[in-house]
Short mmCIF file of C-alpha atoms in Angstrom, two decimals:
data_model
loop_
_atom_site.label_atom_id
_atom_site.label_comp_id
_atom_site.label_asym_id
_atom_site.label_seq_id
_atom_site.Cartn_x
_atom_site.Cartn_y
_atom_site.Cartn_z
CA UNK A 241 127.04 106.73 54.94
CA UNK A 242 130.45 104.50 53.26
CA UNK A 243 130.33 101.32 54.15
CA UNK A 244 133.48 99.17 53.72
CA UNK A 245 133.91 95.52 53.15
CA UNK A 246 136.58 92.99 54.16
CA UNK A 247 137.06 89.72 55.45
CA UNK A 248 139.03 88.88 58.47
CA UNK A 249 138.44 85.21 58.08
CA UNK A 250 137.10 83.33 54.80
CA UNK A 251 136.79 84.68 51.02
CA UNK A 252 133.31 86.46 49.77
CA UNK A 253 131.91 85.19 46.88
CA UNK A 254 131.34 87.53 44.33
CA UNK A 255 127.83 86.42 43.67
CA UNK A 256 127.40 87.47 47.32
CA UNK A 257 129.18 90.65 46.89
CA UNK A 258 127.47 91.45 43.65
CA UNK A 259 124.09 90.99 44.96
CA UNK A 260 124.60 93.53 48.08
CA UNK A 261 125.96 95.88 45.74
CA UNK A 262 122.56 95.73 43.58
CA UNK A 263 120.84 95.60 46.93
CA UNK A 264 122.65 99.37 48.28
CA UNK A 265 122.41 100.27 44.87
CA UNK A 266 118.56 100.17 44.66
CA UNK A 267 118.55 101.74 48.27
CA UNK A 268 120.40 105.19 47.54
CA UNK A 269 120.88 105.80 51.14
CA UNK A 270 124.76 104.66 51.18
CA UNK A 271 127.61 103.32 49.13
CA UNK A 272 129.80 100.32 49.41
CA UNK A 273 133.56 99.98 49.10
CA UNK A 274 133.73 96.48 48.50
CA UNK A 275 137.88 95.70 49.39
CA UNK A 276 139.71 93.73 47.11
CA UNK A 277 141.19 91.80 50.13
CA UNK A 278 137.84 90.43 49.96
CA UNK A 279 138.15 87.78 47.41
CA UNK A 280 142.00 87.10 48.32
CA UNK A 281 141.85 82.86 49.12
CA UNK A 282 144.36 81.29 50.61
CA UNK A 283 143.74 77.67 52.22
CA UNK A 284 140.59 78.54 54.36
CA UNK A 285 141.35 82.08 54.32
CA UNK A 286 140.69 85.23 52.51
CA UNK A 287 144.56 85.66 51.97
CA UNK A 288 147.44 85.35 54.41
CA UNK A 289 147.05 86.93 58.01
CA UNK A 290 148.91 90.09 56.73
CA UNK A 291 146.63 90.60 54.22
CA UNK A 292 144.10 90.65 55.77
CA UNK A 293 145.23 92.69 58.93
CA UNK A 294 146.31 95.35 56.36
CA UNK A 295 142.92 95.42 54.83
CA UNK A 296 140.91 95.57 58.02
CA UNK A 297 143.57 97.98 59.28
CA UNK A 298 143.33 100.21 56.28
CA UNK A 299 139.17 100.68 56.31
CA UNK A 300 139.50 101.34 60.02
CA UNK A 301 142.18 104.27 59.89
CA UNK A 302 140.09 105.39 56.40
CA UNK A 303 138.12 108.92 57.78
CA UNK A 304 135.56 108.36 54.87
CA UNK A 305 134.55 105.18 55.91
CA UNK A 306 131.61 104.92 58.78
CA UNK A 307 131.03 101.18 58.94
CA UNK A 308 132.86 98.12 58.88
CA UNK A 309 131.40 95.79 57.35
CA UNK A 310 132.71 91.55 57.85
CA UNK A 311 132.03 90.30 55.19
CA UNK A 312 131.17 86.55 55.76
CA UNK A 313 132.26 84.40 59.17
CA UNK A 314 134.28 81.09 58.95
CA UNK A 315 137.30 80.85 60.77
CA UNK A 316 140.28 83.25 60.68
CA UNK A 317 139.92 86.81 62.46
CA UNK A 318 141.40 85.67 65.91
CA UNK A 319 144.42 85.24 63.84
CA UNK A 320 144.60 89.08 63.25
CA UNK A 321 142.23 90.18 66.40
CA UNK A 322 145.71 91.17 68.69
CA UNK A 323 147.24 92.77 66.07
CA UNK A 324 144.20 94.77 64.64
CA UNK A 325 144.17 96.65 67.98
CA UNK A 326 146.91 97.89 68.40
CA UNK A 327 147.42 101.20 68.50
CA UNK A 328 144.32 102.25 67.08
CA UNK A 329 144.05 105.43 64.82
CA UNK A 330 141.19 107.99 66.07
CA UNK A 331 139.01 107.24 62.70
CA UNK A 332 138.66 103.59 63.75
CA UNK A 333 136.67 104.86 66.80
CA UNK A 334 134.57 106.69 64.92
CA UNK A 335 132.88 104.31 62.87
CA UNK A 336 130.63 101.68 63.55
CA UNK A 337 131.76 97.06 62.83
CA UNK A 338 129.21 94.76 62.45
CA UNK A 339 129.30 90.66 62.13
CA UNK A 340 128.76 87.50 63.57
CA UNK A 341 130.09 84.34 64.25
CA UNK A 342 133.86 83.92 63.59
CA UNK A 343 133.82 87.76 63.84
CA UNK A 344 133.07 87.78 67.24
CA UNK A 345 136.58 87.87 68.31
CA UNK A 346 137.19 90.74 66.59
CA UNK A 347 133.57 92.55 67.98
CA UNK A 348 135.07 91.10 71.70
CA UNK A 349 137.98 92.77 71.39
CA UNK A 350 136.95 96.11 69.46
CA UNK A 351 133.86 96.41 72.04
CA UNK A 352 136.26 95.85 74.84
CA UNK A 353 139.07 98.51 72.96
CA UNK A 354 135.85 100.75 73.48
CA UNK A 355 134.56 100.74 69.62
CA UNK A 356 130.85 100.72 68.55
CA UNK A 357 130.10 96.95 67.38
CA UNK A 358 127.11 95.27 66.60
CA UNK A 359 126.20 91.35 66.39
CA UNK A 360 124.45 91.22 62.74
CA UNK A 361 123.95 89.80 59.44
CA UNK A 362 126.39 89.76 56.92
CA UNK A 363 127.11 90.20 52.96
CA UNK A 364 128.05 86.55 53.01
CA UNK A 365 124.26 86.00 53.80
CA UNK A 366 122.56 87.40 50.96
CA UNK A 367 123.12 84.06 49.41
CA UNK A 368 120.67 82.03 52.25
CA UNK A 369 117.27 81.30 51.03
CA UNK A 370 115.88 84.96 52.37
CA UNK A 371 119.13 86.28 52.70
CA UNK A 372 117.84 89.54 50.98
CA UNK A 373 115.80 90.27 54.22
CA UNK A 374 118.92 89.74 56.57
CA UNK A 375 121.20 92.33 54.11
CA UNK A 376 118.52 94.78 53.97
CA UNK A 377 117.86 94.08 57.80
CA UNK A 378 121.51 94.83 58.60
CA UNK A 379 121.63 98.26 56.48
CA UNK A 380 118.24 99.19 58.12
CA UNK A 381 120.39 99.36 61.26
CA UNK A 382 123.99 100.84 59.59
CA UNK A 383 122.44 103.74 57.95
CA UNK A 384 119.55 104.70 60.17
CA UNK A 385 119.45 102.69 63.29
CA UNK A 386 116.48 101.33 62.12
CA UNK A 387 114.94 99.38 65.39
CA UNK A 388 112.86 96.92 63.48
CA UNK A 389 116.41 95.40 63.16
CA UNK A 390 117.30 94.59 66.31
CA UNK A 391 116.17 91.38 68.34
CA UNK A 392 113.23 92.02 69.91
CA UNK A 393 114.02 91.52 73.44
CA UNK A 394 116.77 93.36 73.95
CA UNK A 395 116.76 94.92 77.33
CA UNK A 396 119.93 96.49 78.76
CA UNK A 397 123.21 96.43 77.98
CA UNK A 398 123.55 93.11 75.79
CA UNK A 399 126.35 90.89 73.72
CA UNK A 400 125.56 88.26 71.29
CA UNK A 401 128.28 84.99 70.51
CA UNK A 402 128.73 82.44 68.58
CA UNK A 403 128.78 79.78 71.69
CA UNK A 404 132.28 77.91 70.35
CA UNK A 405 133.35 81.15 69.33
CA UNK A 406 133.20 82.62 73.36
CA UNK A 407 134.03 79.87 74.45
CA UNK A 408 137.50 80.26 72.98
CA UNK A 409 138.08 83.98 73.69
CA UNK A 410 137.64 83.32 77.33
CA UNK A 411 141.10 84.18 78.71
CA UNK A 412 142.29 85.56 75.86
CA UNK A 413 143.47 89.15 75.49
CA UNK A 414 139.66 89.49 73.39
CA UNK A 415 137.61 88.75 76.65
CA UNK A 416 135.26 91.92 77.33
CA UNK A 417 133.85 92.49 80.86
CA UNK A 418 130.80 90.61 80.45
CA UNK A 419 129.06 92.03 84.02
CA UNK A 420 124.99 93.15 84.04
CA UNK A 421 125.44 92.11 80.41
CA UNK A 422 122.64 90.13 78.66
CA UNK A 423 124.19 87.21 76.52
CA UNK A 424 122.65 85.89 73.73
CA UNK A 425 124.46 83.26 72.64
CA UNK A 426 123.77 80.49 69.59
CA UNK A 427 125.99 77.92 67.88
CA UNK A 428 125.80 75.60 64.00
CA UNK A 429 127.18 72.72 63.15
CA UNK A 430 128.09 70.96 66.29
CA UNK A 431 127.50 67.77 68.25
CA UNK A 432 124.86 68.15 71.57
CA UNK A 433 127.94 66.68 73.32
CA UNK A 434 129.84 69.68 72.40
CA UNK A 435 127.18 72.08 73.22
CA UNK A 436 127.37 70.79 76.68
CA UNK A 437 130.85 70.58 76.97
CA UNK A 438 131.44 74.24 75.36
CA UNK A 439 128.16 74.88 78.62
CA UNK A 440 130.48 73.75 81.28
CA UNK A 441 133.41 75.72 80.12
CA UNK A 442 130.98 79.11 79.67
CA UNK A 443 129.33 78.50 82.61
CA UNK A 444 132.81 77.60 84.48
CA UNK A 445 133.62 81.19 84.15
CA UNK A 446 133.90 83.57 86.67
CA UNK A 447 133.14 86.78 84.44
CA UNK A 448 130.65 84.95 82.41
CA UNK A 449 128.63 84.29 86.05
CA UNK A 450 128.49 88.01 86.22
CA UNK A 451 126.09 88.50 83.17
CA UNK A 452 122.67 89.70 83.80
CA UNK A 453 120.78 86.91 82.20
CA UNK A 454 121.57 84.20 79.11
CA UNK A 455 119.19 83.82 76.27
CA UNK A 456 119.64 80.75 73.51
CA UNK A 457 119.20 81.68 70.12
CA UNK A 458 119.31 78.80 67.11
CA UNK A 459 121.35 76.19 67.27
CA UNK A 460 121.26 74.74 63.56
CA UNK A 461 122.36 71.83 62.03
CA UNK A 462 123.30 69.81 65.00
CA UNK A 463 125.81 67.18 63.86
CA UNK A 464 124.38 63.68 64.53
CA UNK A 465 125.04 61.62 67.83
CA UNK A 466 126.25 57.80 67.73
CA UNK A 467 123.34 57.57 70.42
CA UNK A 468 120.45 59.84 71.03
CA UNK A 469 122.40 62.37 73.77
CA UNK A 470 119.41 62.48 75.67
CA UNK A 471 118.63 66.17 75.72
CA UNK A 472 118.26 68.65 73.55
CA UNK A 473 120.10 72.61 73.07
CA UNK A 474 117.25 74.05 75.26
CA UNK A 475 117.43 71.64 78.44
CA UNK A 476 121.56 71.55 78.15
CA UNK A 477 121.65 75.56 78.57
CA UNK A 478 118.94 75.28 80.75
CA UNK A 479 120.96 72.87 82.98
CA UNK A 480 124.03 74.34 82.72
CA UNK A 481 122.75 77.91 83.85
CA UNK A 482 120.82 76.62 86.50
CA UNK A 483 124.06 75.03 88.02
CA UNK A 484 126.34 78.39 87.68
CA UNK A 485 123.39 80.18 89.01
CA UNK A 486 123.18 82.26 85.98
CA UNK A 487 120.01 83.34 84.97
CA UNK A 488 118.33 82.08 81.86
CA UNK A 489 115.81 84.28 79.98
CA UNK A 490 114.51 82.19 77.61
CA UNK A 491 115.29 82.67 73.56
CA UNK A 492 116.70 84.59 71.31
CA UNK A 493 116.17 85.84 68.07
CA UNK A 494 119.62 84.81 66.30
CA UNK A 495 121.21 82.13 64.67
CA UNK A 496 123.23 81.00 61.75
CA UNK A 497 120.22 82.15 59.29
CA UNK A 498 118.38 84.44 57.82
CA UNK A 499 115.97 85.48 60.65
CA UNK A 500 119.48 87.06 62.25
CA UNK A 501 118.82 89.81 64.03
CA UNK A 502 120.66 92.85 64.89
CA UNK A 503 122.31 92.74 68.72
CA UNK A 504 124.51 96.42 69.47
CA UNK A 505 127.29 95.60 72.02
CA UNK A 506 126.23 99.05 74.19
CA UNK A 507 122.73 99.85 74.77
CA UNK B 251 146.28 44.81 93.31
CA UNK B 252 143.21 45.58 92.89
CA UNK B 253 142.12 47.32 89.80
CA UNK B 254 138.37 48.89 90.07
CA UNK B 255 136.73 49.85 86.81
CA UNK B 256 134.23 53.00 86.60
CA UNK B 257 132.94 54.70 83.74
CA UNK B 258 132.48 58.25 84.62
CA UNK B 259 131.97 59.53 81.13
CA UNK B 260 130.45 56.63 78.65
CA UNK B 261 129.08 53.06 78.66
CA UNK B 262 132.23 50.26 78.46
CA UNK B 263 131.13 47.46 76.09
CA UNK B 264 130.64 44.05 78.35
CA UNK B 265 133.13 42.43 74.78
CA UNK B 266 135.92 45.06 76.48
CA UNK B 267 135.65 44.19 79.64
CA UNK B 268 135.43 40.52 78.63
CA UNK B 269 138.72 40.50 77.03
CA UNK B 270 140.64 42.31 79.58
CA UNK B 271 139.55 40.51 82.52
CA UNK B 272 140.70 37.28 80.19
CA UNK B 273 144.19 39.66 79.87
CA UNK B 274 143.90 40.16 83.79
CA UNK B 275 143.23 36.66 84.83
CA UNK B 276 146.42 35.45 82.75
CA UNK B 277 148.33 37.98 83.88
CA UNK B 278 147.84 36.65 87.59
CA UNK B 279 149.46 39.80 89.39
CA UNK B 280 146.30 41.62 89.66
CA UNK B 281 142.43 41.17 90.28
CA UNK B 282 139.74 43.34 88.18
CA UNK B 283 136.90 45.25 89.82
CA UNK B 284 134.27 45.93 87.12
CA UNK B 285 131.66 48.37 88.98
CA UNK B 286 128.68 47.67 87.24
CA UNK B 287 127.96 51.15 87.01
CA UNK B 288 130.15 50.87 83.92
CA UNK B 289 127.62 49.40 81.95
CA UNK B 290 124.88 51.54 83.03
CA UNK B 291 123.45 53.91 79.93
CA UNK B 292 121.16 56.95 79.36
CA UNK B 293 121.57 58.74 76.49
CA UNK B 294 125.02 59.50 75.65
CA UNK B 295 126.67 58.52 79.26
CA UNK B 296 127.03 55.53 81.29
CA UNK B 297 124.24 56.18 83.62
CA UNK B 298 123.23 59.74 85.08
CA UNK B 299 125.28 62.04 86.61
CA UNK B 300 124.47 60.94 90.40
CA UNK B 301 125.20 57.19 88.94
CA UNK B 302 128.23 58.09 87.72
CA UNK B 303 129.20 60.23 90.44
CA UNK B 304 128.60 57.78 93.12
CA UNK B 305 130.40 55.06 91.45
CA UNK B 306 133.36 56.70 91.35
CA UNK B 307 133.24 57.87 94.62
CA UNK B 308 132.48 54.62 95.87
CA UNK B 309 136.13 53.05 94.54
CA UNK B 310 137.84 56.51 95.28
CA UNK B 311 136.69 55.56 99.26
CA UNK B 312 137.56 51.95 99.15
CA UNK B 313 140.81 51.46 101.09
CA UNK B 314 141.12 47.61 99.04
CA UNK B 315 140.94 49.11 95.57
CA UNK B 316 144.78 50.37 94.50
CA UNK B 317 143.73 51.74 90.97
CA UNK B 318 140.88 53.19 89.81
CA UNK B 319 141.06 52.66 86.08
CA UNK B 320 138.47 55.25 83.95
CA UNK B 321 137.00 52.42 81.47
CA UNK B 322 136.68 54.53 78.40
CA UNK B 323 136.15 58.08 77.33
CA UNK B 324 133.78 59.63 75.25
CA UNK B 325 132.21 62.92 76.93
CA UNK B 326 130.91 63.27 80.15
CA UNK B 327 133.37 63.43 83.53
CA UNK B 328 133.49 67.05 83.26
CA UNK B 329 129.93 67.14 84.68
CA UNK B 330 131.04 65.31 87.71
CA UNK B 331 134.48 65.70 88.53
CA UNK B 332 134.34 69.08 90.65
CA UNK B 333 131.41 67.11 92.68
CA UNK B 334 133.87 63.83 92.96
CA UNK B 335 136.71 66.02 94.15
CA UNK B 336 134.76 66.96 97.47
CA UNK B 337 135.49 66.21 100.96
CA UNK B 338 138.22 63.50 99.60
CA UNK B 339 138.30 60.33 102.01
CA UNK B 340 141.76 59.57 102.94
CA UNK B 341 141.56 55.95 101.18
CA UNK B 342 141.64 57.98 97.97
CA UNK B 343 144.81 59.57 98.08
CA UNK B 344 146.34 56.31 98.87
CA UNK B 345 145.60 54.78 95.06
CA UNK B 346 146.47 55.82 91.63
CA UNK B 347 144.29 56.76 88.57
CA UNK B 348 144.49 55.96 84.88
CA UNK B 349 142.51 57.49 81.61
CA UNK B 350 142.88 59.85 78.59
CA UNK B 351 140.37 61.69 76.39
CA UNK B 352 137.54 62.55 78.60
CA UNK B 353 139.26 61.70 81.37
CA UNK B 354 141.51 64.31 81.12
CA UNK B 355 139.08 66.80 83.26
CA UNK B 356 139.36 64.30 86.19
CA UNK B 357 143.28 63.95 85.73
CA UNK B 358 143.57 67.46 85.83
CA UNK B 359 141.21 68.12 89.02
CA UNK B 360 142.86 64.86 90.61
CA UNK B 361 146.47 65.88 90.43
CA UNK B 362 145.02 69.10 90.94
CA UNK B 363 144.04 67.74 94.71
CA UNK B 364 147.22 66.01 95.00
CA UNK B 365 145.96 62.56 93.63
CA UNK B 366 148.22 60.15 92.02
CA UNK B 367 147.16 60.44 88.36
CA UNK B 368 148.62 58.78 84.89
CA UNK B 369 147.40 59.62 81.31
CA UNK B 370 147.33 55.97 79.42
CA UNK B 371 145.13 53.46 77.68
CA UNK B 372 141.65 52.40 79.19
CA UNK B 373 140.06 49.26 78.99
CA UNK B 374 137.59 50.32 76.02
CA UNK B 375 140.78 50.25 73.75
CA UNK B 376 141.53 46.30 73.80
CA UNK B 377 138.42 46.90 70.66
CA UNK B 378 141.02 48.73 69.03
CA UNK B 379 143.58 46.46 66.45
CA UNK B 380 146.39 45.69 68.46
CA UNK B 381 144.20 46.90 71.61
CA UNK B 382 145.50 43.71 73.32
CA UNK B 383 148.85 46.05 73.52
CA UNK B 384 147.79 48.85 74.86
CA UNK B 385 145.87 47.51 77.79
CA UNK B 386 149.00 44.85 78.38
CA UNK B 387 151.04 48.67 78.66
CA UNK B 388 148.70 50.03 80.66
CA UNK B 389 148.59 47.04 83.62
CA UNK B 390 152.38 46.84 83.15
CA UNK B 391 152.43 50.27 84.37
CA UNK B 392 149.92 50.30 86.78
CA UNK B 393 151.01 47.01 88.56
CA UNK B 394 154.53 47.16 88.00
CA UNK B 395 155.30 50.67 86.58
CA UNK B 396 157.37 49.35 84.09
CA UNK B 397 159.51 52.13 82.45
CA UNK B 398 158.84 50.60 78.93
CA UNK B 399 155.00 51.50 78.81
CA UNK B 400 156.26 55.57 79.52
CA UNK B 401 156.65 57.54 76.81
CA UNK B 402 159.79 57.84 75.65
CA UNK B 403 160.98 61.10 75.39
CA UNK B 404 160.09 62.27 78.75
CA UNK B 405 162.20 64.71 80.57
CA UNK B 406 160.93 66.33 83.94
CA UNK B 407 157.34 66.56 85.21
CA UNK B 408 154.84 66.09 82.28
CA UNK B 409 151.14 66.01 81.43
CA UNK B 410 148.97 64.94 78.68
CA UNK B 411 145.99 65.61 77.17
CA UNK B 412 143.13 66.14 74.64
CA UNK B 413 143.95 69.20 73.45
CA UNK B 414 140.01 70.08 73.13
CA UNK B 415 139.54 68.91 76.74
CA UNK B 416 142.26 71.19 77.81
CA UNK B 417 140.86 74.62 76.12
CA UNK B 418 137.72 73.29 77.72
CA UNK B 419 138.71 72.94 81.13
CA UNK B 420 141.00 76.28 81.26
CA UNK B 421 139.69 78.60 84.22
CA UNK B 422 137.19 76.26 85.51
CA UNK B 423 138.28 74.40 88.53
CA UNK B 424 139.91 71.67 87.11
CA UNK B 425 142.62 73.60 85.61
CA UNK B 426 145.96 72.68 87.18
CA UNK B 427 149.15 74.82 87.65
CA UNK B 428 151.10 74.05 84.09
CA UNK B 429 153.99 76.24 85.27
CA UNK B 430 157.59 74.26 84.10
CA UNK B 431 155.23 71.22 82.96
CA UNK B 432 156.15 69.10 79.47
CA UNK B 433 152.59 68.77 77.81
CA UNK B 434 151.82 66.96 75.56
CA UNK B 435 148.51 67.17 73.66
CA UNK B 436 147.24 65.29 70.98
CA UNK B 437 143.36 65.37 69.90
CA UNK B 438 140.68 63.29 67.29
CA UNK B 439 137.60 63.91 64.94
CA UNK B 440 138.42 67.37 64.85
CA UNK B 441 138.77 69.87 61.39
CA UNK B 442 142.34 71.72 61.16
CA UNK B 443 140.32 75.08 61.58
CA UNK B 444 138.95 73.65 65.24
CA UNK B 445 142.38 72.59 65.88
CA UNK B 446 143.77 76.16 65.06
CA UNK B 447 140.88 77.89 66.94
CA UNK B 448 141.88 75.65 70.29
CA UNK B 449 145.77 76.42 69.49
CA UNK B 450 144.88 80.10 69.74
CA UNK B 451 142.73 79.62 72.97
CA UNK B 452 145.19 77.24 74.53
CA UNK B 453 148.31 79.47 73.81
CA UNK B 454 146.38 82.60 74.73
CA UNK B 455 146.73 81.51 78.68
CA UNK B 456 149.23 82.79 81.14
CA UNK B 457 148.91 79.44 82.67
CA UNK B 458 149.94 77.51 79.33
CA UNK B 459 152.54 80.27 78.22
CA UNK B 460 154.51 78.97 82.02
CA UNK B 461 154.71 75.51 80.34
CA UNK B 462 158.50 74.16 80.22
CA UNK B 463 157.70 72.81 76.29
CA UNK B 464 154.97 71.23 74.53
CA UNK B 465 154.93 67.91 72.57
CA UNK B 466 152.33 67.44 69.46
CA UNK B 467 150.91 63.50 70.11
CA UNK B 468 148.75 62.34 67.07
CA UNK B 469 146.22 64.15 65.96
CA UNK B 470 143.50 61.66 64.07
CA UNK B 471 140.53 60.90 62.38
CA UNK B 472 140.97 64.77 60.69
CA UNK B 473 137.79 65.97 59.72
CA UNK B 474 137.83 67.28 55.94
CA UNK B 475 137.45 71.13 55.48
CA UNK B 476 135.55 72.65 52.52
CA UNK B 477 139.07 73.80 50.83
CA UNK B 478 142.03 72.34 51.78
CA UNK B 479 143.46 74.12 55.09
CA UNK B 480 146.68 74.86 53.52
CA UNK B 481 148.57 73.56 56.58
CA UNK B 482 148.84 70.52 58.59
CA UNK B 483 148.31 69.88 62.09
CA UNK B 484 151.96 70.07 62.84
CA UNK B 485 152.63 73.43 61.19
CA UNK B 486 149.55 74.79 63.43
CA UNK B 487 151.03 74.08 66.65
CA UNK B 488 154.46 75.15 65.78
CA UNK B 489 152.89 78.26 64.66
CA UNK B 490 150.99 79.12 67.73
CA UNK B 491 153.95 77.76 70.05
CA UNK B 492 155.91 80.87 67.76
CA UNK B 493 153.71 83.24 68.30
CA UNK B 494 153.44 82.56 72.14
CA UNK B 495 156.87 82.04 72.86
CA UNK B 496 155.49 78.54 73.98
CA UNK B 497 158.85 76.26 73.00
CA UNK B 498 157.62 73.01 70.84
CA UNK B 499 160.11 70.01 71.43
CA UNK B 500 158.67 67.85 68.43
CA UNK B 501 156.21 64.73 68.40
CA UNK B 502 155.15 62.71 71.16
CA UNK B 503 153.87 58.93 71.32
CA UNK B 504 150.23 59.37 72.67
CA UNK B 505 146.79 59.68 70.64
CA UNK B 506 143.79 57.98 70.21
CA UNK B 507 145.18 54.26 69.22
CA UNK B 508 146.64 51.12 70.24
CA UNK B 509 149.90 52.89 70.33
CA UNK B 510 149.13 55.22 72.87
CA UNK B 511 151.85 55.08 75.86
CA UNK B 512 151.16 56.25 79.63
CA UNK B 513 152.08 59.56 80.87
CA UNK B 514 152.11 59.91 85.13
CA UNK B 515 151.71 63.47 86.00
CA UNK B 516 154.17 63.69 88.62
CA UNK B 517 157.96 62.61 87.80
#
């Protein structure tokens, strides 16, 4: 099992790569290829678009690679996602892909293109408190599809997204068919008014209205409002589900934290 | 000329209302009706949805009102916009409407419904430095269509939006037909990575790709990035215009500031 790390968004920290490499060596059931592009830096991004795209295309096309693991989120994968999916080589279809947060742009487009993708912890998460467990959970899924890595209440076909990322890919070429899907959402570092506004946008979508049900993961690091918003993230999400006729099915065990679980997009 | 103030988003400050009232009395060419709903407060909003909606519906249906002037932005008009536009009374069609920022949700839906709307300064702007001039500019347009109030480079049919608001109304029932329109955008209090992400979303829209051209107003109070983003708001907007084939036509004289100009949606 050969796992390639590339960084379509922001730069991977070397100490994170070293820590993940140590975990992988100790396991002995997989091998890591850390693409040097992971350490590039240009402004906000892990190198210019062309370098991030070339690294991603390279590992997608490499038949010796079984898994492409997105090194971290941040922002930027949307800038190369459409080009990454053009003229897919056969080798791209025989491997699986994992990440979350900003990598959701890629997960969406890749799933739509028929590739095998999963929401799950990323290498940079090893730097979180308890991050070792997150990385092991991800690897347990990638290497041997350990069911203990999965979000515990999955029921039928599911997808997981950062709410803001999902809102920003609606109407783009990356938007997947959501019909009949259990949709899990989470968010981080947003104001509650922005969560409310994004839920308006999300639940106005005809595609989103065709999901089987919605569950809410953790909304972390909520930014302060000038005055108390008047309701919390659970109220907000339930309210928009009720307004739009989307069945709300409770909480989900995903989020920008070390407890984040795996959600394969096809089950 | 009778101008009604309602607050579909956040609460109007009394000192702003008093200052605008004084300006109106001194002019003597119009009269102000400040709906008491403007001063309501519930959490983030100028009263609960039902009160904000009722006040808006009331002034829309009142044949003695010539202009509905949105008191201020913030967030929340999207929560009542669809209901505000249902079963429009005849009196709603003989008046005009003005505001900007969050009020863009209403401007979009109202324009789509055939009402006469304009982007322009709002009463709460009187509290900005130089805000008297902004309010006078708005009133000069509302009362006597003074061309000096207009954004100076308008050329053909135009619309103006806060970028984030416009992104959040794409795909909703409020989304207007943008074909052939000169689109002016601005934003405030966002990170550059969010501006970049929102421009990706905006310029991926087939509707947006049918505009005649795009101009960029001021992007104020940009929030700090962890590392320097690597480009500025002008680079970002030009880049996404180039990628999507949307003609970029330079800067626009709009923004969240006292210099903000008027952009009528039909000319």
